[in-house]
PDB file of C-alpha atoms and ligand atoms in Angstrom:
ATOM      1  CA  MET A   1     -21.319  -8.641 -54.721  1.00 96.00           C
ATOM      2  CA  ARG A   2     -24.717  -8.274 -53.065  1.00 98.00           C
ATOM      3  CA  LEU A   3     -24.597 -10.224 -49.844  1.00 98.00           C
ATOM      4  CA  VAL A   4     -27.115 -10.775 -47.061  1.00 98.00           C
ATOM      5  CA  LEU A   5     -25.658 -11.728 -43.691  1.00 98.00           C
ATOM      6  CA  LEU A   6     -27.944 -13.858 -41.517  1.00 97.00           C
ATOM      7  CA  GLY A   7     -27.479 -14.915 -37.920  1.00 96.00           C
ATOM      8  CA  ALA A   8     -28.961 -14.617 -34.450  1.00 95.00           C
ATOM      9  CA  PRO A   9     -28.260 -11.663 -32.151  1.00 94.00           C
ATOM     10  CA  GLY A  10     -24.735 -12.232 -30.867  1.00 93.00           C
ATOM     11  CA  SER A  11     -23.678 -14.364 -33.825  1.00 96.00           C
ATOM     12  CA  GLY A  12     -21.076 -11.803 -34.880  1.00 95.00           C
ATOM     13  CA  LYS A  13     -22.912 -10.376 -37.897  1.00 95.00           C
ATOM     14  CA  GLY A  14     -21.890  -6.790 -37.199  1.00 93.00           C
ATOM     15  CA  THR A  15     -18.204  -7.660 -36.771  1.00 95.00           C
ATOM     16  CA  GLN A  16     -18.060  -9.768 -39.902  1.00 98.00           C
ATOM     17  CA  ALA A  17     -20.078  -7.232 -41.901  1.00 97.00           C
ATOM     18  CA  THR A  18     -17.448  -4.585 -41.145  1.00 97.00           C
ATOM     19  CA  ARG A  19     -14.700  -6.880 -42.415  1.00 97.00           C
ATOM     20  CA  LEU A  20     -16.688  -7.804 -45.495  1.00 98.00           C
ATOM     21  CA  ARG A  21     -17.193  -4.132 -46.277  1.00 98.00           C
ATOM     22  CA  GLU A  22     -13.411  -3.646 -46.348  1.00 97.00           C
ATOM     23  CA  HIS A  23     -12.791  -6.841 -48.278  1.00 97.00           C
ATOM     24  CA  LEU A  24     -15.489  -6.314 -50.904  1.00 97.00           C
ATOM     25  CA  GLN A  25     -15.267  -2.497 -50.963  1.00 97.00           C
ATOM     26  CA  VAL A  26     -19.035  -2.116 -50.719  1.00 98.00           C
ATOM     27  CA  PRO A  27     -21.218  -0.332 -48.154  1.00 98.00           C
ATOM     28  CA  HIS A  28     -22.307  -2.136 -44.985  1.00 98.00           C
ATOM     29  CA  ILE A  29     -26.012  -1.532 -44.492  1.00 98.00           C
ATOM     30  CA  SER A  30     -27.296  -2.429 -41.025  1.00 97.00           C
ATOM     31  CA  THR A  31     -30.998  -1.884 -40.344  1.00 97.00           C
ATOM     32  CA  GLY A  32     -30.185  -1.944 -36.594  1.00 95.00           C
ATOM     33  CA  ASP A  33     -27.677   0.902 -37.097  1.00 96.00           C
ATOM     34  CA  LEU A  34     -30.116   2.848 -39.294  1.00 97.00           C
ATOM     35  CA  LEU A  35     -32.830   2.480 -36.643  1.00 97.00           C
ATOM     36  CA  ARG A  36     -30.499   3.436 -33.778  1.00 96.00           C
ATOM     37  CA  ALA A  37     -29.447   6.534 -35.747  1.00 97.00           C
ATOM     38  CA  ALA A  38     -33.116   7.471 -36.225  1.00 96.00           C
ATOM     39  CA  VAL A  39     -33.775   7.032 -32.492  1.00 96.00           C
ATOM     40  CA  LYS A  40     -30.755   9.154 -31.622  1.00 96.00           C
ATOM     41  CA  ALA A  41     -31.747  11.863 -34.087  1.00 97.00           C
ATOM     42  CA  GLY A  42     -35.243  11.871 -32.582  1.00 97.00           C
ATOM     43  CA  THR A  43     -37.005  11.613 -35.954  1.00 95.00           C
ATOM     44  CA  GLU A  44     -40.672  10.584 -36.142  1.00 94.00           C
ATOM     45  CA  LEU A  45     -39.555   7.145 -37.309  1.00 92.00           C
ATOM     46  CA  GLY A  46     -37.104   6.921 -34.412  1.00 95.00           C
ATOM     47  CA  ARG A  47     -39.817   7.828 -31.929  1.00 95.00           C
ATOM     48  CA  GLN A  48     -42.026   5.063 -33.310  1.00 94.00           C
ATOM     49  CA  ALA A  49     -39.226   2.481 -33.199  1.00 95.00           C
ATOM     50  CA  LYS A  50     -37.654   3.225 -29.806  1.00 96.00           C
ATOM     51  CA  ALA A  51     -39.868   1.293 -27.384  1.00 95.00           C
ATOM     52  CA  VAL A  52     -40.167  -1.827 -29.508  1.00 95.00           C
ATOM     53  CA  MET A  53     -36.399  -1.919 -30.034  1.00 95.00           C
ATOM     54  CA  GLU A  54     -35.732  -1.615 -26.313  1.00 93.00           C
ATOM     55  CA  SER A  55     -38.054  -4.521 -25.605  1.00 92.00           C
ATOM     56  CA  GLY A  56     -36.277  -6.670 -28.196  1.00 91.00           C
ATOM     57  CA  GLY A  57     -39.233  -6.903 -30.601  1.00 94.00           C
ATOM     58  CA  LEU A  58     -39.296  -6.196 -34.317  1.00 95.00           C
ATOM     59  CA  VAL A  59     -40.029  -2.743 -35.671  1.00 97.00           C
ATOM     60  CA  SER A  60     -42.915  -2.781 -38.173  1.00 97.00           C
ATOM     61  CA  ASP A  61     -42.095  -4.135 -41.627  1.00 97.00           C
ATOM     62  CA  ASP A  62     -43.363  -0.953 -43.339  1.00 96.00           C
ATOM     63  CA  ILE A  63     -41.094   1.339 -41.360  1.00 95.00           C
ATOM     64  CA  VAL A  64     -37.990  -0.759 -41.908  1.00 97.00           C
ATOM     65  CA  LEU A  65     -38.683  -1.359 -45.606  1.00 97.00           C
ATOM     66  CA  GLY A  66     -39.168   2.355 -46.255  1.00 94.00           C
ATOM     67  CA  MET A  67     -35.925   3.142 -44.478  1.00 96.00           C
ATOM     68  CA  LEU A  68     -34.073   0.402 -46.344  1.00 97.00           C
ATOM     69  CA  GLU A  69     -35.367   1.489 -49.737  1.00 97.00           C
ATOM     70  CA  GLU A  70     -34.146   4.988 -49.064  1.00 96.00           C
ATOM     71  CA  ARG A  71     -30.705   3.621 -48.161  1.00 97.00           C
ATOM     72  CA  LEU A  72     -30.490   1.250 -51.151  1.00 97.00           C
ATOM     73  CA  THR A  73     -31.278   4.049 -53.570  1.00 95.00           C
ATOM     74  CA  ALA A  74     -28.648   6.430 -52.130  1.00 96.00           C
ATOM     75  CA  GLY A  75     -26.447   5.771 -55.160  1.00 95.00           C
ATOM     76  CA  ASP A  76     -23.449   4.031 -53.583  1.00 97.00           C
ATOM     77  CA  THR A  77     -24.493   0.391 -54.054  1.00 96.00           C
ATOM     78  CA  GLY A  78     -23.395   0.005 -57.687  1.00 95.00           C
ATOM     79  CA  ASN A  79     -20.765  -2.566 -56.686  1.00 96.00           C
ATOM     80  CA  GLY A  80     -23.066  -4.237 -54.202  1.00 98.00           C
ATOM     81  CA  PHE A  81     -23.600  -4.155 -50.449  1.00 98.00           C
ATOM     82  CA  VAL A  82     -23.441  -6.189 -47.277  1.00 98.00           C
ATOM     83  CA  LEU A  83     -26.896  -6.220 -45.702  1.00 98.00           C
ATOM     84  CA  ASP A  84     -26.970  -6.934 -41.959  1.00 97.00           C
ATOM     85  CA  GLY A  85     -30.158  -7.258 -39.888  1.00 96.00           C
ATOM     86  CA  TYR A  86     -32.554  -7.608 -42.813  1.00 98.00           C
ATOM     87  CA  PRO A  87     -34.592  -9.656 -43.719  1.00 98.00           C
ATOM     88  CA  ARG A  88     -35.817 -10.771 -40.297  1.00 96.00           C
ATOM     89  CA  ASN A  89     -39.031 -12.539 -41.307  1.00 97.00           C
ATOM     90  CA  LEU A  90     -40.477 -14.078 -44.469  1.00 97.00           C
ATOM     91  CA  ALA A  91     -42.476 -10.980 -45.369  1.00 97.00           C
ATOM     92  CA  GLN A  92     -39.248  -8.956 -45.293  1.00 98.00           C
ATOM     93  CA  ALA A  93     -37.455 -11.592 -47.384  1.00 98.00           C
ATOM     94  CA  ASN A  94     -40.139 -11.374 -50.067  1.00 98.00           C
ATOM     95  CA  ALA A  95     -40.215  -7.571 -49.876  1.00 98.00           C
ATOM     96  CA  LEU A  96     -36.433  -7.463 -50.313  1.00 98.00           C
ATOM     97  CA  ASP A  97     -36.536  -9.683 -53.394  1.00 98.00           C
ATOM     98  CA  ALA A  98     -39.278  -7.485 -54.864  1.00 98.00           C
ATOM     99  CA  LEU A  99     -37.406  -4.261 -54.107  1.00 97.00           C
ATOM    100  CA  LEU A 100     -34.060  -5.512 -55.433  1.00 97.00           C
ATOM    101  CA  GLY A 101     -35.806  -6.994 -58.478  1.00 97.00           C
ATOM    102  CA  ARG A 102     -37.196  -3.538 -59.241  1.00 96.00           C
ATOM    103  CA  LEU A 103     -33.740  -2.025 -58.791  1.00 94.00           C
ATOM    104  CA  GLY A 104     -32.160  -4.733 -60.970  1.00 95.00           C
ATOM    105  CA  GLN A 105     -29.824  -5.715 -58.111  1.00 96.00           C
ATOM    106  CA  PRO A 106     -30.790  -9.204 -56.889  1.00 97.00           C
ATOM    107  CA  VAL A 107     -29.121 -10.825 -53.863  1.00 97.00           C
ATOM    108  CA  ASP A 108     -26.156 -13.000 -54.908  1.00 97.00           C
ATOM    109  CA  ILE A 109     -25.722 -14.913 -51.685  1.00 97.00           C
ATOM    110  CA  ALA A 110     -27.032 -15.155 -48.143  1.00 98.00           C
ATOM    111  CA  VAL A 111     -24.423 -16.200 -45.587  1.00 98.00           C
ATOM    112  CA  GLN A 112     -25.707 -17.633 -42.329  1.00 97.00           C
ATOM    113  CA  LEU A 113     -23.493 -17.508 -39.236  1.00 97.00           C
ATOM    114  CA  ASP A 114     -24.292 -20.551 -37.162  1.00 97.00           C
ATOM    115  CA  VAL A 115     -23.783 -20.268 -33.381  1.00 96.00           C
ATOM    116  CA  ASP A 116     -25.562 -22.325 -30.720  1.00 94.00           C
ATOM    117  CA  THR A 117     -27.930 -20.621 -28.280  1.00 92.00           C
ATOM    118  CA  GLU A 118     -25.869 -21.119 -25.103  1.00 92.00           C
ATOM    119  CA  LEU A 119     -22.906 -19.347 -26.644  1.00 94.00           C
ATOM    120  CA  LEU A 120     -25.142 -16.538 -27.960  1.00 94.00           C
ATOM    121  CA  ILE A 121     -26.433 -15.901 -24.435  1.00 92.00           C
ATOM    122  CA  THR A 122     -22.891 -15.806 -23.052  1.00 91.00           C
ATOM    123  CA  ARG A 123     -21.718 -13.404 -25.758  1.00 92.00           C
ATOM    124  CA  LEU A 124     -24.702 -11.071 -25.342  1.00 92.00           C
ATOM    125  CA  ALA A 125     -24.257 -10.989 -21.563  1.00 90.00           C
ATOM    126  CA  GLY A 126     -20.618  -9.955 -22.109  1.00 91.00           C
ATOM    127  CA  ARG A 127     -21.658  -7.253 -24.559  1.00 86.00           C
ATOM    128  CA  ALA A 128     -24.294  -5.957 -22.112  1.00 85.00           C
ATOM    129  CA  GLN A 129     -21.547  -5.321 -19.580  1.00 85.00           C
ATOM    130  CA  ALA A 130     -19.141  -3.814 -22.090  1.00 88.00           C
ATOM    131  CA  GLU A 131     -21.499  -1.604 -24.100  1.00 87.00           C
ATOM    132  CA  GLY A 132     -24.674  -1.144 -22.071  1.00 82.00           C
ATOM    133  CA  ARG A 133     -27.021  -1.398 -25.061  1.00 82.00           C
ATOM    134  CA  ALA A 134     -30.611  -1.042 -23.816  1.00 82.00           C
ATOM    135  CA  ASP A 135     -31.757  -4.167 -25.648  1.00 88.00           C
ATOM    136  CA  ASP A 136     -28.996  -6.308 -24.106  1.00 86.00           C
ATOM    137  CA  SER A 137     -30.868  -6.581 -20.792  1.00 87.00           C
ATOM    138  CA  PRO A 138     -31.573 -10.235 -19.896  1.00 87.00           C
ATOM    139  CA  GLU A 139     -35.313  -9.959 -20.685  1.00 89.00           C
ATOM    140  CA  ALA A 140     -34.736  -8.209 -24.004  1.00 90.00           C
ATOM    141  CA  VAL A 141     -32.047 -10.737 -24.968  1.00 91.00           C
ATOM    142  CA  ARG A 142     -34.417 -13.608 -24.268  1.00 91.00           C
ATOM    143  CA  HIS A 143     -37.091 -11.892 -26.348  1.00 92.00           C
ATOM    144  CA  ARG A 144     -34.690 -11.230 -29.246  1.00 93.00           C
ATOM    145  CA  LEU A 145     -33.522 -14.846 -29.335  1.00 94.00           C
ATOM    146  CA  GLY A 146     -37.160 -16.002 -29.309  1.00 94.00           C
ATOM    147  CA  VAL A 147     -38.006 -13.648 -32.166  1.00 93.00           C
ATOM    148  CA  TYR A 148     -35.010 -14.973 -34.064  1.00 94.00           C
ATOM    149  CA  ASN A 149     -36.094 -18.588 -33.687  1.00 93.00           C
ATOM    150  CA  ASP A 150     -39.737 -17.914 -34.517  1.00 94.00           C
ATOM    151  CA  ALA A 151     -39.545 -15.269 -37.236  1.00 93.00           C
ATOM    152  CA  THR A 152     -36.023 -15.172 -38.637  1.00 92.00           C
ATOM    153  CA  ALA A 153     -34.995 -18.826 -38.789  1.00 91.00           C
ATOM    154  CA  PRO A 154     -37.503 -19.455 -41.650  1.00 94.00           C
ATOM    155  CA  VAL A 155     -35.602 -16.852 -43.664  1.00 97.00           C
ATOM    156  CA  VAL A 156     -32.646 -19.251 -43.728  1.00 97.00           C
ATOM    157  CA  ASP A 157     -34.852 -21.835 -45.435  1.00 96.00           C
ATOM    158  CA  PHE A 158     -36.114 -19.179 -47.844  1.00 97.00           C
ATOM    159  CA  TYR A 159     -32.573 -18.645 -49.151  1.00 97.00           C
ATOM    160  CA  ARG A 160     -31.751 -22.346 -49.020  1.00 97.00           C
ATOM    161  CA  ASN A 161     -34.837 -23.187 -51.102  1.00 96.00           C
ATOM    162  CA  THR A 162     -33.903 -20.582 -53.693  1.00 95.00           C
ATOM    163  CA  GLY A 163     -30.313 -21.872 -53.957  1.00 95.00           C
ATOM    164  CA  ARG A 164     -28.666 -18.801 -52.465  1.00 96.00           C
ATOM    165  CA  LEU A 165     -27.595 -19.986 -48.994  1.00 97.00           C
ATOM    166  CA  ALA A 166     -24.114 -20.554 -47.587  1.00 97.00           C
ATOM    167  CA  CYS A 167     -23.851 -21.763 -43.963  1.00 97.00           C
ATOM    168  CA  VAL A 168     -20.760 -20.877 -41.984  1.00 97.00           C
ATOM    169  CA  ASP A 169     -19.723 -22.090 -38.531  1.00 98.00           C
ATOM    170  CA  GLY A 170     -19.695 -18.887 -36.462  1.00 97.00           C
ATOM    171  CA  VAL A 171     -17.838 -20.396 -33.479  1.00 97.00           C
ATOM    172  CA  GLY A 172     -14.157 -19.551 -33.175  1.00 96.00           C
ATOM    173  CA  GLY A 173     -11.916 -16.543 -33.534  1.00 95.00           C
ATOM    174  CA  MET A 174     -13.110 -13.581 -35.617  1.00 96.00           C
ATOM    175  CA  ASP A 175     -10.340 -14.133 -38.172  1.00 97.00           C
ATOM    176  CA  ASP A 176     -11.176 -17.811 -38.569  1.00 97.00           C
ATOM    177  CA  VAL A 177     -14.861 -17.065 -39.069  1.00 98.00           C
ATOM    178  CA  PHE A 178     -14.000 -14.368 -41.606  1.00 98.00           C
ATOM    179  CA  LEU A 179     -11.830 -16.773 -43.603  1.00 97.00           C
ATOM    180  CA  ARG A 180     -14.664 -19.308 -43.625  1.00 97.00           C
ATOM    181  CA  ILE A 181     -17.010 -16.667 -45.032  1.00 98.00           C
ATOM    182  CA  ILE A 182     -14.531 -15.635 -47.720  1.00 97.00           C
ATOM    183  CA  ALA A 183     -14.101 -19.281 -48.697  1.00 96.00           C
ATOM    184  CA  THR A 184     -17.837 -19.562 -49.440  1.00 96.00           C
ATOM    185  CA  LEU A 185     -17.643 -16.504 -51.726  1.00 94.00           C
ATOM    186  CA  ALA A 186     -14.745 -17.731 -53.856  1.00 79.00           C
ATOM    187  CA  PRO A 187     -15.914 -19.105 -57.197  1.00 71.00           C
ATOM    188  CA  THR A 188     -15.850 -22.891 -57.235  1.00 64.00           C
ATOM    189  CA  PRO A 189     -13.025 -24.062 -59.525  1.00 63.00           C
ATOM    190  CA  GLU A 190     -14.333 -25.671 -62.680  1.00 64.00           C
ATOM    191  CA  ILE A 191     -13.815 -29.378 -62.932  1.00 66.00           C
ATOM    192  CA  GLY A 192     -12.302 -30.904 -66.070  1.00 59.00           C
TER     193      GLY A 192
HETATM  194  P1  LIG B 201     -29.111  -7.798 -33.145  1.00 87.65           P
HETATM  195  O1  LIG B 201     -28.877  -8.544 -34.419  1.00 87.65           O
HETATM  196  O2  LIG B 201     -27.965  -7.908 -32.191  1.00 87.65           O
HETATM  197  O3  LIG B 201     -30.432  -8.082 -32.509  1.00 87.65           O
HETATM  198  P2  LIG B 201     -29.560  -5.285 -34.614  1.00 87.65           P
HETATM  199  O4  LIG B 201     -28.687  -4.099 -34.457  1.00 87.65           O
HETATM  200  O5  LIG B 201     -29.547  -5.979 -35.929  1.00 87.65           O
HETATM  201  O6  LIG B 201     -29.135  -6.246 -33.422  1.00 87.65           O
HETATM  202  O7  LIG B 201     -31.081  -4.903 -34.295  1.00 87.65           O
HETATM  203  C1  LIG B 201     -31.465  -4.241 -33.098  1.00 87.65           C
HETATM  204  C2  LIG B 201     -32.992  -4.051 -33.068  1.00 87.65           C
HETATM  205  O8  LIG B 201     -33.393  -3.212 -34.169  1.00 87.65           O
HETATM  206  C3  LIG B 201     -33.819  -5.318 -33.238  1.00 87.65           C
HETATM  207  O9  LIG B 201     -33.966  -6.048 -32.038  1.00 87.65           O
HETATM  208  C4  LIG B 201     -35.136  -4.738 -33.771  1.00 87.65           C
HETATM  209  O10 LIG B 201     -35.893  -4.163 -32.737  1.00 87.65           O
HETATM  210  C5  LIG B 201     -34.671  -3.621 -34.688  1.00 87.65           C
HETATM  211  N1  LIG B 201     -34.490  -4.098 -36.074  1.00 87.65           N
HETATM  212  C6  LIG B 201     -33.309  -4.185 -36.764  1.00 87.65           C
HETATM  213  N2  LIG B 201     -33.512  -4.663 -38.005  1.00 87.65           N
HETATM  214  C7  LIG B 201     -34.837  -4.896 -38.114  1.00 87.65           C
HETATM  215  C8  LIG B 201     -35.682  -5.405 -39.137  1.00 87.65           C
HETATM  216  N3  LIG B 201     -35.174  -5.819 -40.307  1.00 87.65           N
HETATM  217  N4  LIG B 201     -37.011  -5.496 -38.894  1.00 87.65           N
HETATM  218  C9  LIG B 201     -37.526  -5.113 -37.716  1.00 87.65           C
HETATM  219  N5  LIG B 201     -36.809  -4.628 -36.700  1.00 87.65           N
HETATM  220  C10 LIG B 201     -35.470  -4.519 -36.881  1.00 87.65           C
END
């Protein structure tokens, strides 16, 4: 199963991606995690990405695509993957389809976690206190939510228009949300 997980910052993508990895027995590929690892390792790519990540903006499409291609060709995605944090704009959505088309591994389904903005802000404020991530400062959070609405929300329509979207209510306990996601993946029973 090749699954793309969509949702705003704070929607619970990371948490659900970890569970999906266990459930589906496929790697969890998070572009945010890959970028944070590059920053921590102090690579050239990490140096380029650091400031824009801390401000809550998007790292350049070229950088992220190159990094993602490297990860998707690492040889462990034969049974699929859970992709988290990509695509974040329409250019990335098209680039992903092109890349996966070349690899013969098209996306099966995009699952969108739906959570309203007020709750996202509350969750991210809680995480800022608990984890101290640099991009969880109030200004960066506001910027990230704005970027999501402007650039990433159209990606939801991209998958809807190509018949690959499942929307899931992301409000509630983590187990409940997970069960809702699993329910969208189960094959629909044939009628008759
Ligand atoms: P969140 O979903 O909570 O914002 P992520 O860990 O997915 O957190 O991403 C953190 C930051 O990493 C983003 O705000 C952005 O700067 C950068 N980033 C992650 N994925 C991408 C991407 N696909 N394109 C551009 N920048 C990205």
